[in-house]
Amino acid sequence: VGYGVNISLNTYAALQGKDDVKLWIYEAIREDAFQLWGFSNTTERSLFMLLISVSGIGAGTARMILSAMTTAELCNVISEGNDKLLKQVKGIGPKAAQRIIVDLRDKIGSLGIDASAASPVSSKAAAGVNSEAGSGDLYAIPRKCLQGIFEFTLHCAGVVLYLPSAEGVAVV
């Protein structure tokens, strides 16, 4: 039996190179969908649950936030009230960023994350994954993922993947 599980890019990175993995699952049952969300640690899962408790933040948006920065960096951004970095995540506008900060500032202390130990997040780093997609480049996220994962040309059963790039067509 196999299950489709939605994961963040940070969880994906944590799973690389491992034969056996353990995911912490959040099960979302709605009228029209049954979804599983997986996390590499309980802290990321707890932050996800806090994020979806904020009005207007769904599971997909919470995953985008958790993909844009680590849990420690996100806690640092929230505790400092840095709405500019949150607004750079696709799907987060000024009101949603402020709502996340106001609703979660007091709650993130209960997670036991040392936000001061997190490296400061530059606006370029926080925007690295999602701002390009927000600018209309629909292939930015998959291209970034594939470039990070594959440093060689991938040939699967004679099929070569072609992805649009800024320089033309990139053969992956």
PDB file of C-alpha atoms in Angstrom:
ATOM      1  CA  VAL A   1       0.000   0.000   0.000  1.00  0.00           C
ATOM      2  CA  GLY A   2       1.342   3.412  -0.900  1.00  0.00           C
ATOM      3  CA  TYR A   3       0.197   6.821   0.265  1.00  0.00           C
ATOM      4  CA  GLY A   4       0.624  10.203  -1.368  1.00  0.00           C
ATOM      5  CA  VAL A   5       2.103  12.543   1.212  1.00  0.00           C
ATOM      6  CA  ASN A   6       2.636  16.282   0.740  1.00  0.00           C
ATOM      7  CA  ILE A   7       5.993  17.455   2.105  1.00  0.00           C
ATOM      8  CA  SER A   8       7.952  20.702   2.275  1.00  0.00           C
ATOM      9  CA  LEU A   9      11.260  21.225   0.517  1.00  0.00           C
ATOM     10  CA  ASN A  10      13.016  21.150   3.904  1.00  0.00           C
ATOM     11  CA  THR A  11      11.557  17.711   4.629  1.00  0.00           C
ATOM     12  CA  TYR A  12      12.517  16.587   1.139  1.00  0.00           C
ATOM     13  CA  ALA A  13      16.094  17.718   1.738  1.00  0.00           C
ATOM     14  CA  ALA A  14      16.174  15.889   5.083  1.00  0.00           C
ATOM     15  CA  LEU A  15      15.097  12.628   3.405  1.00  0.00           C
ATOM     16  CA  GLN A  16      17.796  12.639   0.722  1.00  0.00           C
ATOM     17  CA  GLY A  17      20.219   9.734   0.824  1.00  0.00           C
ATOM     18  CA  LYS A  18      18.268   7.747   3.398  1.00  0.00           C
ATOM     19  CA  ASP A  19      16.984   4.236   2.813  1.00  0.00           C
ATOM     20  CA  ASP A  20      14.573   4.223   5.744  1.00  0.00           C
ATOM     21  CA  VAL A  21      12.693   7.350   6.689  1.00  0.00           C
ATOM     22  CA  LYS A  22      10.218   8.326   9.353  1.00  0.00           C
ATOM     23  CA  LEU A  23       7.659  11.034   8.678  1.00  0.00           C
ATOM     24  CA  TRP A  24       5.434  12.745  11.207  1.00  0.00           C
ATOM     25  CA  ILE A  25       2.004  12.882   9.556  1.00  0.00           C
ATOM     26  CA  TYR A  26      -0.778  15.436   9.786  1.00  0.00           C
ATOM     27  CA  GLU A  27      -4.034  14.037   8.481  1.00  0.00           C
ATOM     28  CA  ALA A  28      -6.457  16.539   6.941  1.00  0.00           C
ATOM     29  CA  ILE A  29      -9.925  15.177   6.292  1.00  0.00           C
ATOM     30  CA  ARG A  30     -12.300  17.476   4.503  1.00  0.00           C
ATOM     31  CA  GLU A  31     -15.592  17.021   2.769  1.00  0.00           C
ATOM     32  CA  ASP A  32     -13.957  16.835  -0.648  1.00  0.00           C
ATOM     33  CA  ALA A  33     -10.440  15.580   0.092  1.00  0.00           C
ATOM     34  CA  PHE A  34      -8.346  13.324   2.276  1.00  0.00           C
ATOM     35  CA  GLN A  35      -4.797  14.671   2.481  1.00  0.00           C
ATOM     36  CA  LEU A  36      -1.652  13.602   4.284  1.00  0.00           C
ATOM     37  CA  TRP A  37       1.084  16.100   5.125  1.00  0.00           C
ATOM     38  CA  GLY A  38       4.465  14.705   6.157  1.00  0.00           C
ATOM     39  CA  PHE A  39       7.268  16.284   8.185  1.00  0.00           C
ATOM     40  CA  SER A  40      10.794  15.219   9.023  1.00  0.00           C
ATOM     41  CA  ASN A  41      10.437  16.261  12.686  1.00  0.00           C
ATOM     42  CA  THR A  42       7.774  17.126  15.228  1.00  0.00           C
ATOM     43  CA  THR A  43       8.805  20.777  15.340  1.00  0.00           C
ATOM     44  CA  GLU A  44       8.015  21.291  11.673  1.00  0.00           C
ATOM     45  CA  ARG A  45       4.698  19.475  12.152  1.00  0.00           C
ATOM     46  CA  SER A  46       3.826  21.671  15.139  1.00  0.00           C
ATOM     47  CA  LEU A  47       4.656  24.826  13.188  1.00  0.00           C
ATOM     48  CA  PHE A  48       2.504  23.586  10.307  1.00  0.00           C
ATOM     49  CA  MET A  49      -0.428  23.082  12.677  1.00  0.00           C
ATOM     50  CA  LEU A  50       0.085  26.564  14.124  1.00  0.00           C
ATOM     51  CA  LEU A  51       0.213  28.084  10.642  1.00  0.00           C
ATOM     52  CA  ILE A  52      -3.023  26.450   9.490  1.00  0.00           C
ATOM     53  CA  SER A  53      -4.721  27.686  12.659  1.00  0.00           C
ATOM     54  CA  VAL A  54      -4.281  31.253  11.364  1.00  0.00           C
ATOM     55  CA  SER A  55      -7.344  32.505   9.512  1.00  0.00           C
ATOM     56  CA  GLY A  56      -6.759  32.501   5.757  1.00  0.00           C
ATOM     57  CA  ILE A  57      -3.719  30.191   5.827  1.00  0.00           C
ATOM     58  CA  GLY A  58      -4.392  26.808   4.297  1.00  0.00           C
ATOM     59  CA  ALA A  59      -2.270  23.698   4.254  1.00  0.00           C
ATOM     60  CA  GLY A  60      -0.737  24.487   0.858  1.00  0.00           C
ATOM     61  CA  THR A  61       0.285  27.981   1.923  1.00  0.00           C
ATOM     62  CA  ALA A  62       1.700  26.627   5.196  1.00  0.00           C
ATOM     63  CA  ARG A  63       3.794  24.174   3.181  1.00  0.00           C
ATOM     64  CA  MET A  64       5.072  27.032   0.981  1.00  0.00           C
ATOM     65  CA  ILE A  65       6.128  28.946   4.107  1.00  0.00           C
ATOM     66  CA  LEU A  66       7.889  25.895   5.556  1.00  0.00           C
ATOM     67  CA  SER A  67       9.620  25.331   2.212  1.00  0.00           C
ATOM     68  CA  ALA A  68      10.908  28.902   2.072  1.00  0.00           C
ATOM     69  CA  MET A  69      12.743  28.811   5.406  1.00  0.00           C
ATOM     70  CA  THR A  70      13.723  26.439   8.204  1.00  0.00           C
ATOM     71  CA  THR A  71      11.634  26.152  11.336  1.00  0.00           C
ATOM     72  CA  ALA A  72      14.187  28.137  13.357  1.00  0.00           C
ATOM     73  CA  GLU A  73      14.302  30.864  10.707  1.00  0.00           C
ATOM     74  CA  LEU A  74      10.489  31.030  10.585  1.00  0.00           C
ATOM     75  CA  CYS A  75      10.297  31.347  14.372  1.00  0.00           C
ATOM     76  CA  ASN A  76      12.926  34.084  14.181  1.00  0.00           C
ATOM     77  CA  VAL A  77      10.934  35.939  11.487  1.00  0.00           C
ATOM     78  CA  ILE A  78       7.715  35.694  13.509  1.00  0.00           C
ATOM     79  CA  SER A  79       9.280  36.702  16.838  1.00  0.00           C
ATOM     80  CA  GLU A  80      10.967  39.715  15.211  1.00  0.00           C
ATOM     81  CA  GLY A  81       7.749  40.678  13.414  1.00  0.00           C
ATOM     82  CA  ASN A  82       9.493  40.660  10.027  1.00  0.00           C
ATOM     83  CA  ASP A  83       6.460  40.754   7.744  1.00  0.00           C
ATOM     84  CA  LYS A  84       8.608  41.695   4.731  1.00  0.00           C
ATOM     85  CA  LEU A  85      10.145  38.223   4.602  1.00  0.00           C
ATOM     86  CA  LEU A  86       6.791  36.512   5.054  1.00  0.00           C
ATOM     87  CA  LYS A  87       5.279  38.561   2.216  1.00  0.00           C
ATOM     88  CA  GLN A  88       7.909  37.176  -0.160  1.00  0.00           C
ATOM     89  CA  VAL A  89       6.420  33.702   0.130  1.00  0.00           C
ATOM     90  CA  LYS A  90       3.975  32.947  -2.670  1.00  0.00           C
ATOM     91  CA  GLY A  91       0.404  33.285  -1.402  1.00  0.00           C
ATOM     92  CA  ILE A  92       1.228  35.568   1.534  1.00  0.00           C
ATOM     93  CA  GLY A  93       0.084  39.163   1.263  1.00  0.00           C
ATOM     94  CA  PRO A  94       0.547  42.015   3.735  1.00  0.00           C
ATOM     95  CA  LYS A  95      -2.572  41.199   5.759  1.00  0.00           C
ATOM     96  CA  ALA A  96      -1.795  37.476   5.974  1.00  0.00           C
ATOM     97  CA  ALA A  97       1.805  38.209   7.023  1.00  0.00           C
ATOM     98  CA  GLN A  98       0.616  40.503   9.817  1.00  0.00           C
ATOM     99  CA  ARG A  99      -2.032  37.980  10.888  1.00  0.00           C
ATOM    100  CA  ILE A 100       0.599  35.216  11.127  1.00  0.00           C
ATOM    101  CA  ILE A 101       2.864  37.420  13.239  1.00  0.00           C
ATOM    102  CA  VAL A 102       0.091  38.613  15.565  1.00  0.00           C
ATOM    103  CA  ASP A 103      -1.494  35.182  16.008  1.00  0.00           C
ATOM    104  CA  LEU A 104       1.702  33.156  16.422  1.00  0.00           C
ATOM    105  CA  ARG A 105       4.203  35.460  18.131  1.00  0.00           C
ATOM    106  CA  ASP A 106       3.207  34.257  21.604  1.00  0.00           C
ATOM    107  CA  LYS A 107       2.606  30.634  20.578  1.00  0.00           C
ATOM    108  CA  ILE A 108       5.995  29.822  19.020  1.00  0.00           C
ATOM    109  CA  GLY A 109       7.715  29.976  22.414  1.00  0.00           C
ATOM    110  CA  SER A 110       5.886  26.783  23.402  1.00  0.00           C
ATOM    111  CA  LEU A 111       7.654  24.864  20.608  1.00  0.00           C
ATOM    112  CA  GLY A 112      11.020  25.137  22.336  1.00  0.00           C
ATOM    113  CA  ILE A 113      12.852  26.419  19.264  1.00  0.00           C
ATOM    114  CA  ASP A 114      15.794  28.675  19.951  1.00  0.00           C
ATOM    115  CA  ALA A 115      14.988  31.331  17.346  1.00  0.00           C
ATOM    116  CA  SER A 116      18.033  33.364  18.350  1.00  0.00           C
ATOM    117  CA  ALA A 117      20.251  30.485  17.203  1.00  0.00           C
ATOM    118  CA  ALA A 118      18.837  30.691  13.702  1.00  0.00           C
ATOM    119  CA  SER A 119      20.958  32.348  11.122  1.00  0.00           C
ATOM    120  CA  PRO A 120      19.465  35.635  10.018  1.00  0.00           C
ATOM    121  CA  VAL A 121      17.359  35.179   6.924  1.00  0.00           C
ATOM    122  CA  SER A 122      18.187  37.550   4.116  1.00  0.00           C
ATOM    123  CA  SER A 123      15.355  38.664   1.907  1.00  0.00           C
ATOM    124  CA  LYS A 124      17.098  36.991  -1.032  1.00  0.00           C
ATOM    125  CA  ALA A 125      17.358  33.667   0.811  1.00  0.00           C
ATOM    126  CA  ALA A 126      13.753  33.729   1.991  1.00  0.00           C
ATOM    127  CA  ALA A 127      12.572  34.569  -1.484  1.00  0.00           C
ATOM    128  CA  GLY A 128      14.837  32.000  -3.113  1.00  0.00           C
ATOM    129  CA  VAL A 129      12.257  29.325  -3.665  1.00  0.00           C
ATOM    130  CA  ASN A 130       8.979  31.152  -3.952  1.00  0.00           C
ATOM    131  CA  SER A 131       9.425  34.706  -5.193  1.00  0.00           C
ATOM    132  CA  GLU A 132      10.354  33.606  -8.700  1.00  0.00           C
ATOM    133  CA  ALA A 133       7.183  31.561  -8.936  1.00  0.00           C
ATOM    134  CA  GLY A 134       5.199  34.573  -7.735  1.00  0.00           C
ATOM    135  CA  SER A 135       6.699  36.650 -10.521  1.00  0.00           C
ATOM    136  CA  GLY A 136       5.095  34.478 -13.188  1.00  0.00           C
ATOM    137  CA  ASP A 137       7.901  31.959 -13.745  1.00  0.00           C
ATOM    138  CA  LEU A 138       5.913  28.760 -13.273  1.00  0.00           C
ATOM    139  CA  TYR A 139       8.989  26.575 -13.709  1.00  0.00           C
ATOM    140  CA  ALA A 140      11.138  28.311 -11.090  1.00  0.00           C
ATOM    141  CA  ILE A 141      10.378  25.948  -8.207  1.00  0.00           C
ATOM    142  CA  PRO A 142      10.748  22.680 -10.169  1.00  0.00           C
ATOM    143  CA  ARG A 143      13.884  23.991 -11.869  1.00  0.00           C
ATOM    144  CA  LYS A 144      15.462  24.975  -8.522  1.00  0.00           C
ATOM    145  CA  CYS A 145      14.625  21.553  -7.097  1.00  0.00           C
ATOM    146  CA  LEU A 146      15.987  19.678 -10.077  1.00  0.00           C
ATOM    147  CA  GLN A 147      19.135  21.775 -10.246  1.00  0.00           C
ATOM    148  CA  GLY A 148      19.803  21.065  -6.595  1.00  0.00           C
ATOM    149  CA  ILE A 149      19.128  17.366  -6.906  1.00  0.00           C
ATOM    150  CA  PHE A 150      20.605  16.521 -10.288  1.00  0.00           C
ATOM    151  CA  GLU A 151      24.037  17.717 -11.295  1.00  0.00           C
ATOM    152  CA  PHE A 152      24.062  15.482 -14.309  1.00  0.00           C
ATOM    153  CA  THR A 153      21.877  14.767 -17.312  1.00  0.00           C
ATOM    154  CA  LEU A 154      19.104  12.363 -16.452  1.00  0.00           C
ATOM    155  CA  HIS A 155      18.069   9.782 -19.016  1.00  0.00           C
ATOM    156  CA  CYS A 156      15.161   7.620 -17.948  1.00  0.00           C
ATOM    157  CA  ALA A 157      14.401   4.833 -20.399  1.00  0.00           C
ATOM    158  CA  GLY A 158      15.538   6.991 -23.278  1.00  0.00           C
ATOM    159  CA  VAL A 159      13.462  10.008 -22.210  1.00  0.00           C
ATOM    160  CA  VAL A 160      15.218  13.309 -21.678  1.00  0.00           C
ATOM    161  CA  LEU A 161      13.460  15.983 -19.646  1.00  0.00           C
ATOM    162  CA  TYR A 162      13.484  19.503 -21.079  1.00  0.00           C
ATOM    163  CA  LEU A 163      12.770  22.439 -18.793  1.00  0.00           C
ATOM    164  CA  PRO A 164      12.558  26.076 -19.837  1.00  0.00           C
ATOM    165  CA  SER A 165      15.317  28.199 -18.348  1.00  0.00           C
ATOM    166  CA  ALA A 166      16.402  31.810 -18.492  1.00  0.00           C
ATOM    167  CA  GLU A 167      19.073  30.850 -21.032  1.00  0.00           C
ATOM    168  CA  GLY A 168      16.662  28.893 -23.248  1.00  0.00           C
ATOM    169  CA  VAL A 169      15.891  25.220 -22.823  1.00  0.00           C
ATOM    170  CA  ALA A 170      17.789  23.302 -20.162  1.00  0.00           C
ATOM    171  CA  VAL A 171      18.267  19.593 -20.687  1.00  0.00           C
ATOM    172  CA  VAL A 172      17.939  17.747 -17.440  1.00  0.00           C
TER     173      VAL A 172
END
